[in-house]
Amino acid sequence: MVDTTPLTRAVDHFADRLRAAPQSRLQRGAAAEALALARELSRRAQAVEEPGAEPREMPDAGMFAAADQITVAVHDLALVLTDEGQVEENVELVAQAQKRAGV
């Protein structure tokens, strides 16, 4: 079993920053960036769990739910990752999303 701690830790940090961010920051794009990340993490998990199936898109539950959405998505993905390279790739994906979100 692969150690996904670096990935879940990165998302937990991003989620904490989103929860602490003012509403104005969320409205200026941080929440949208988090939702895009949640959707991508979810899509990646679904591609492993159901290869060839059309992925379901995570709904937009509003800016205040974005932190929870990335947390749920990363835990789903962490269950299906099989090697350290995948973990590192997704940690970088999270880091870039957080940078774009500005939190």
CSV table of N, CA and C in Angstrom, one decimal, residues 16-96:
chain,number,residue,atom,x,y,z
A,16,ASP,N,-7.7,24.1,5.0
A,16,ASP,CA,-7.7,24.9,6.2
A,16,ASP,C,-7.5,26.4,5.8
A,17,ARG,N,-6.7,26.7,4.7
A,17,ARG,CA,-6.5,28.0,4.2
A,17,ARG,C,-7.8,28.6,3.6
A,18,LEU,N,-8.6,27.7,2.9
A,18,LEU,CA,-9.8,28.1,2.4
A,18,LEU,C,-10.8,28.5,3.5
A,19,ARG,N,-10.9,27.6,4.5
A,19,ARG,CA,-11.8,27.9,5.6
A,19,ARG,C,-11.5,29.2,6.3
A,20,ALA,N,-10.2,29.6,6.4
A,20,ALA,CA,-9.8,30.8,7.1
A,20,ALA,C,-9.9,32.0,6.2
A,21,ALA,N,-10.1,31.8,4.9
A,21,ALA,CA,-10.1,32.9,3.9
A,21,ALA,C,-11.3,33.8,4.1
A,22,PRO,N,-11.2,35.1,3.9
A,22,PRO,CA,-12.4,35.9,3.9
A,22,PRO,C,-13.3,35.6,2.7
A,23,GLN,N,-14.6,35.9,2.8
A,23,GLN,CA,-15.5,35.7,1.7
A,23,GLN,C,-15.1,36.3,0.4
A,24,SER,N,-14.5,37.5,0.5
A,24,SER,CA,-14.1,38.2,-0.7
A,24,SER,C,-13.0,37.5,-1.4
A,25,ARG,N,-12.1,36.8,-0.7
A,25,ARG,CA,-11.1,36.0,-1.4
A,25,ARG,C,-11.7,34.8,-2.1
A,26,LEU,N,-12.6,34.2,-1.4
A,26,LEU,CA,-13.3,33.0,-2.0
A,26,LEU,C,-14.0,33.5,-3.3
A,27,GLN,N,-14.7,34.6,-3.2
A,27,GLN,CA,-15.4,35.1,-4.4
A,27,GLN,C,-14.5,35.5,-5.6
A,28,ARG,N,-13.3,35.9,-5.2
A,28,ARG,CA,-12.3,36.3,-6.3
A,28,ARG,C,-11.7,35.2,-7.0
A,29,GLY,N,-12.1,34.0,-6.7
A,29,GLY,CA,-11.6,32.8,-7.4
A,29,GLY,C,-11.0,31.7,-6.6
A,30,ALA,N,-10.8,31.9,-5.3
A,30,ALA,CA,-10.2,30.8,-4.6
A,30,ALA,C,-11.2,29.6,-4.5
A,31,ALA,N,-12.5,29.9,-4.3
A,31,ALA,CA,-13.4,28.8,-4.2
A,31,ALA,C,-13.6,28.1,-5.6
A,32,ALA,N,-13.6,28.8,-6.7
A,32,ALA,CA,-13.6,28.2,-8.0
A,32,ALA,C,-12.4,27.4,-8.3
A,33,GLU,N,-11.3,27.8,-7.9
A,33,GLU,CA,-10.1,27.0,-8.1
A,33,GLU,C,-10.1,25.7,-7.3
A,34,ALA,N,-10.6,25.8,-6.0
A,34,ALA,CA,-10.8,24.6,-5.2
A,34,ALA,C,-11.8,23.6,-5.8
A,35,LEU,N,-12.9,24.2,-6.3
A,35,LEU,CA,-13.9,23.3,-7.0
A,35,LEU,C,-13.3,22.6,-8.2
A,36,ALA,N,-12.5,23.3,-9.0
A,36,ALA,CA,-11.9,22.7,-10.2
A,36,ALA,C,-10.9,21.6,-9.7
A,37,LEU,N,-10.2,21.8,-8.6
A,37,LEU,CA,-9.3,20.8,-8.1
A,37,LEU,C,-10.1,19.6,-7.6
A,38,ALA,N,-11.2,19.8,-6.9
A,38,ALA,CA,-12.0,18.7,-6.4
A,38,ALA,C,-12.5,17.9,-7.5
A,39,ARG,N,-13.0,18.6,-8.6
A,39,ARG,CA,-13.5,17.9,-9.8
A,39,ARG,C,-12.4,17.0,-10.4
A,40,GLU,N,-11.2,17.6,-10.5
A,40,GLU,CA,-10.1,16.9,-11.1
A,40,GLU,C,-9.7,15.7,-10.3
A,41,LEU,N,-9.6,15.8,-9.0
A,41,LEU,CA,-9.2,14.7,-8.1
A,41,LEU,C,-10.3,13.6,-8.2
A,42,SER,N,-11.5,14.0,-8.2
A,42,SER,CA,-12.6,13.1,-8.3
A,42,SER,C,-12.6,12.3,-9.7
A,43,ARG,N,-12.3,13.1,-10.7
A,43,ARG,CA,-12.2,12.5,-12.1
A,43,ARG,C,-11.1,11.4,-12.1
A,44,ARG,N,-10.0,11.8,-11.5
A,44,ARG,CA,-8.9,10.8,-11.4
A,44,ARG,C,-9.2,9.6,-10.7
A,45,ALA,N,-9.9,9.7,-9.5
A,45,ALA,CA,-10.3,8.5,-8.7
A,45,ALA,C,-11.3,7.7,-9.5
A,46,GLN,N,-12.2,8.3,-10.2
A,46,GLN,CA,-13.2,7.5,-10.9
A,46,GLN,C,-12.6,6.8,-12.1
A,47,ALA,N,-11.6,7.4,-12.7
A,47,ALA,CA,-10.9,6.8,-13.9
A,47,ALA,C,-10.2,5.5,-13.5
A,48,VAL,N,-9.8,5.4,-12.2
A,48,VAL,CA,-9.1,4.2,-11.7
A,48,VAL,C,-10.2,3.2,-11.3
A,49,GLU,N,-11.2,3.7,-10.6
A,49,GLU,CA,-12.3,2.8,-10.1
A,49,GLU,C,-13.2,2.2,-11.2
A,50,GLU,N,-13.5,3.0,-12.2
A,50,GLU,CA,-14.4,2.6,-13.3
A,50,GLU,C,-13.8,3.0,-14.6
A,51,PRO,N,-12.7,2.3,-15.0
A,51,PRO,CA,-12.1,2.6,-16.3
A,51,PRO,C,-13.1,2.5,-17.5
A,52,GLY,N,-13.0,3.5,-18.3
A,52,GLY,CA,-13.9,3.5,-19.5
A,52,GLY,C,-15.3,4.1,-19.3
A,53,ALA,N,-15.6,4.3,-18.0
A,53,ALA,CA,-16.9,4.9,-17.7
A,53,ALA,C,-16.9,6.4,-17.8
A,54,GLU,N,-18.0,7.0,-18.1
A,54,GLU,CA,-18.1,8.4,-18.2
A,54,GLU,C,-18.0,9.0,-16.7
A,55,PRO,N,-17.0,9.8,-16.4
A,55,PRO,CA,-16.9,10.3,-15.0
A,55,PRO,C,-18.1,11.2,-14.7
A,56,ARG,N,-18.5,11.1,-13.4
A,56,ARG,CA,-19.6,12.0,-12.9
A,56,ARG,C,-18.9,13.3,-12.4
A,57,GLU,N,-19.5,14.4,-12.7
A,57,GLU,CA,-18.9,15.7,-12.2
A,57,GLU,C,-19.4,16.1,-10.9
A,58,MET,N,-18.4,16.4,-10.0
A,58,MET,CA,-18.8,16.9,-8.7
A,58,MET,C,-19.6,18.2,-8.8
A,59,PRO,N,-20.7,18.3,-8.1
A,59,PRO,CA,-21.5,19.5,-8.3
A,59,PRO,C,-20.9,20.7,-7.5
A,60,ASP,N,-21.3,21.8,-7.9
A,60,ASP,CA,-20.9,23.1,-7.3
A,60,ASP,C,-21.8,23.2,-6.1
A,61,ALA,N,-21.3,23.0,-4.9
A,61,ALA,CA,-22.1,23.1,-3.6
A,61,ALA,C,-21.9,24.5,-3.0
A,62,GLY,N,-21.3,25.4,-3.7
A,62,GLY,CA,-21.2,26.8,-3.2
A,62,GLY,C,-19.8,27.0,-2.6
A,63,MET,N,-19.4,28.3,-2.5
A,63,MET,CA,-18.0,28.6,-2.2
A,63,MET,C,-17.7,28.2,-0.8
A,64,PHE,N,-18.6,28.1,0.1
A,64,PHE,CA,-18.3,27.7,1.5
A,64,PHE,C,-18.1,26.2,1.7
A,65,ALA,N,-18.4,25.4,0.6
A,65,ALA,CA,-18.3,24.0,0.7
A,65,ALA,C,-17.0,23.5,0.0
A,66,ALA,N,-16.3,24.5,-0.7
A,66,ALA,CA,-15.2,24.1,-1.5
A,66,ALA,C,-14.1,23.3,-0.7
A,67,ALA,N,-13.8,23.7,0.5
A,67,ALA,CA,-12.8,23.1,1.3
A,67,ALA,C,-13.2,21.6,1.6
A,68,ASP,N,-14.5,21.4,1.9
A,68,ASP,CA,-15.0,20.1,2.2
A,68,ASP,C,-14.9,19.2,0.9
A,69,GLN,N,-15.2,19.8,-0.2
A,69,GLN,CA,-15.2,19.1,-1.5
A,69,GLN,C,-13.8,18.6,-1.9
A,70,ILE,N,-12.8,19.4,-1.7
A,70,ILE,CA,-11.4,18.9,-2.0
A,70,ILE,C,-11.0,17.8,-1.0
A,71,THR,N,-11.5,17.9,0.2
A,71,THR,CA,-11.1,16.9,1.2
A,71,THR,C,-11.8,15.6,0.9
A,72,VAL,N,-13.0,15.6,0.5
A,72,VAL,CA,-13.7,14.4,0.2
A,72,VAL,C,-13.0,13.7,-1.1
A,73,ALA,N,-12.8,14.6,-2.1
A,73,ALA,CA,-12.2,14.1,-3.3
A,73,ALA,C,-10.8,13.5,-3.1
A,74,VAL,N,-10.0,14.1,-2.3
A,74,VAL,CA,-8.7,13.6,-2.1
A,74,VAL,C,-8.7,12.2,-1.3
A,75,HIS,N,-9.6,12.1,-0.4
A,75,HIS,CA,-9.7,10.8,0.3
A,75,HIS,C,-10.2,9.7,-0.6
A,76,ASP,N,-11.1,10.0,-1.6
A,76,ASP,CA,-11.5,9.0,-2.5
A,76,ASP,C,-10.3,8.6,-3.4
A,77,LEU,N,-9.5,9.6,-3.9
A,77,LEU,CA,-8.3,9.4,-4.7
A,77,LEU,C,-7.3,8.6,-4.0
A,78,ALA,N,-7.0,9.0,-2.7
A,78,ALA,CA,-6.0,8.3,-1.9
A,78,ALA,C,-6.2,6.8,-1.8
A,79,LEU,N,-7.4,6.4,-1.8
A,79,LEU,CA,-7.7,5.0,-1.7
A,79,LEU,C,-7.3,4.1,-2.9
A,80,VAL,N,-7.2,4.8,-4.1
A,80,VAL,CA,-6.9,4.0,-5.3
A,80,VAL,C,-5.5,4.3,-5.9
A,81,LEU,N,-4.7,5.1,-5.3
A,81,LEU,CA,-3.4,5.3,-5.8
A,81,LEU,C,-2.5,4.1,-5.6
A,82,THR,N,-1.6,3.8,-6.5
A,82,THR,CA,-0.9,2.6,-6.4
A,82,THR,C,0.6,2.8,-6.3
A,83,ASP,N,1.1,4.0,-6.6
A,83,ASP,CA,2.6,4.2,-6.5
A,83,ASP,C,2.9,5.6,-6.0
A,84,GLU,N,4.1,5.8,-5.6
A,84,GLU,CA,4.6,7.1,-5.1
A,84,GLU,C,4.6,8.2,-6.1
A,85,GLY,N,4.8,7.8,-7.4
A,85,GLY,CA,4.8,8.8,-8.5
A,85,GLY,C,3.5,9.4,-8.6
A,86,GLN,N,2.4,8.7,-8.5
A,86,GLN,CA,1.1,9.2,-8.5
A,86,GLN,C,0.8,10.2,-7.4
A,87,VAL,N,1.3,9.8,-6.2
A,87,VAL,CA,1.2,10.7,-5.0
A,87,VAL,C,1.9,12.0,-5.3
A,88,GLU,N,3.1,11.9,-5.8
A,88,GLU,CA,3.9,13.2,-6.0
A,88,GLU,C,3.2,14.0,-7.1
A,89,GLU,N,2.7,13.4,-8.1
A,89,GLU,CA,2.0,14.1,-9.2
A,89,GLU,C,0.8,14.9,-8.7
A,90,ASN,N,0.1,14.2,-7.8
A,90,ASN,CA,-1.1,14.9,-7.3
A,90,ASN,C,-0.8,15.9,-6.2
A,91,VAL,N,0.3,15.7,-5.5
A,91,VAL,CA,0.7,16.8,-4.5
A,91,VAL,C,1.0,18.0,-5.3
A,92,GLU,N,1.7,17.9,-6.4
A,92,GLU,CA,2.0,19.1,-7.3
A,92,GLU,C,0.8,19.7,-7.8
A,93,LEU,N,-0.2,18.9,-8.2
A,93,LEU,CA,-1.5,19.4,-8.7
A,93,LEU,C,-2.1,20.3,-7.6
A,94,VAL,N,-2.1,19.8,-6.4
A,94,VAL,CA,-2.7,20.5,-5.2
A,94,VAL,C,-1.9,21.8,-5.0
A,95,ALA,N,-0.6,21.8,-5.0
A,95,ALA,CA,0.2,22.9,-4.8
A,95,ALA,C,0.0,24.0,-5.8
A,96,GLN,N,-0.2,23.6,-7.1
A,96,GLN,CA,-0.4,24.6,-8.1
A,96,GLN,C,-1.8,25.2,-8.0
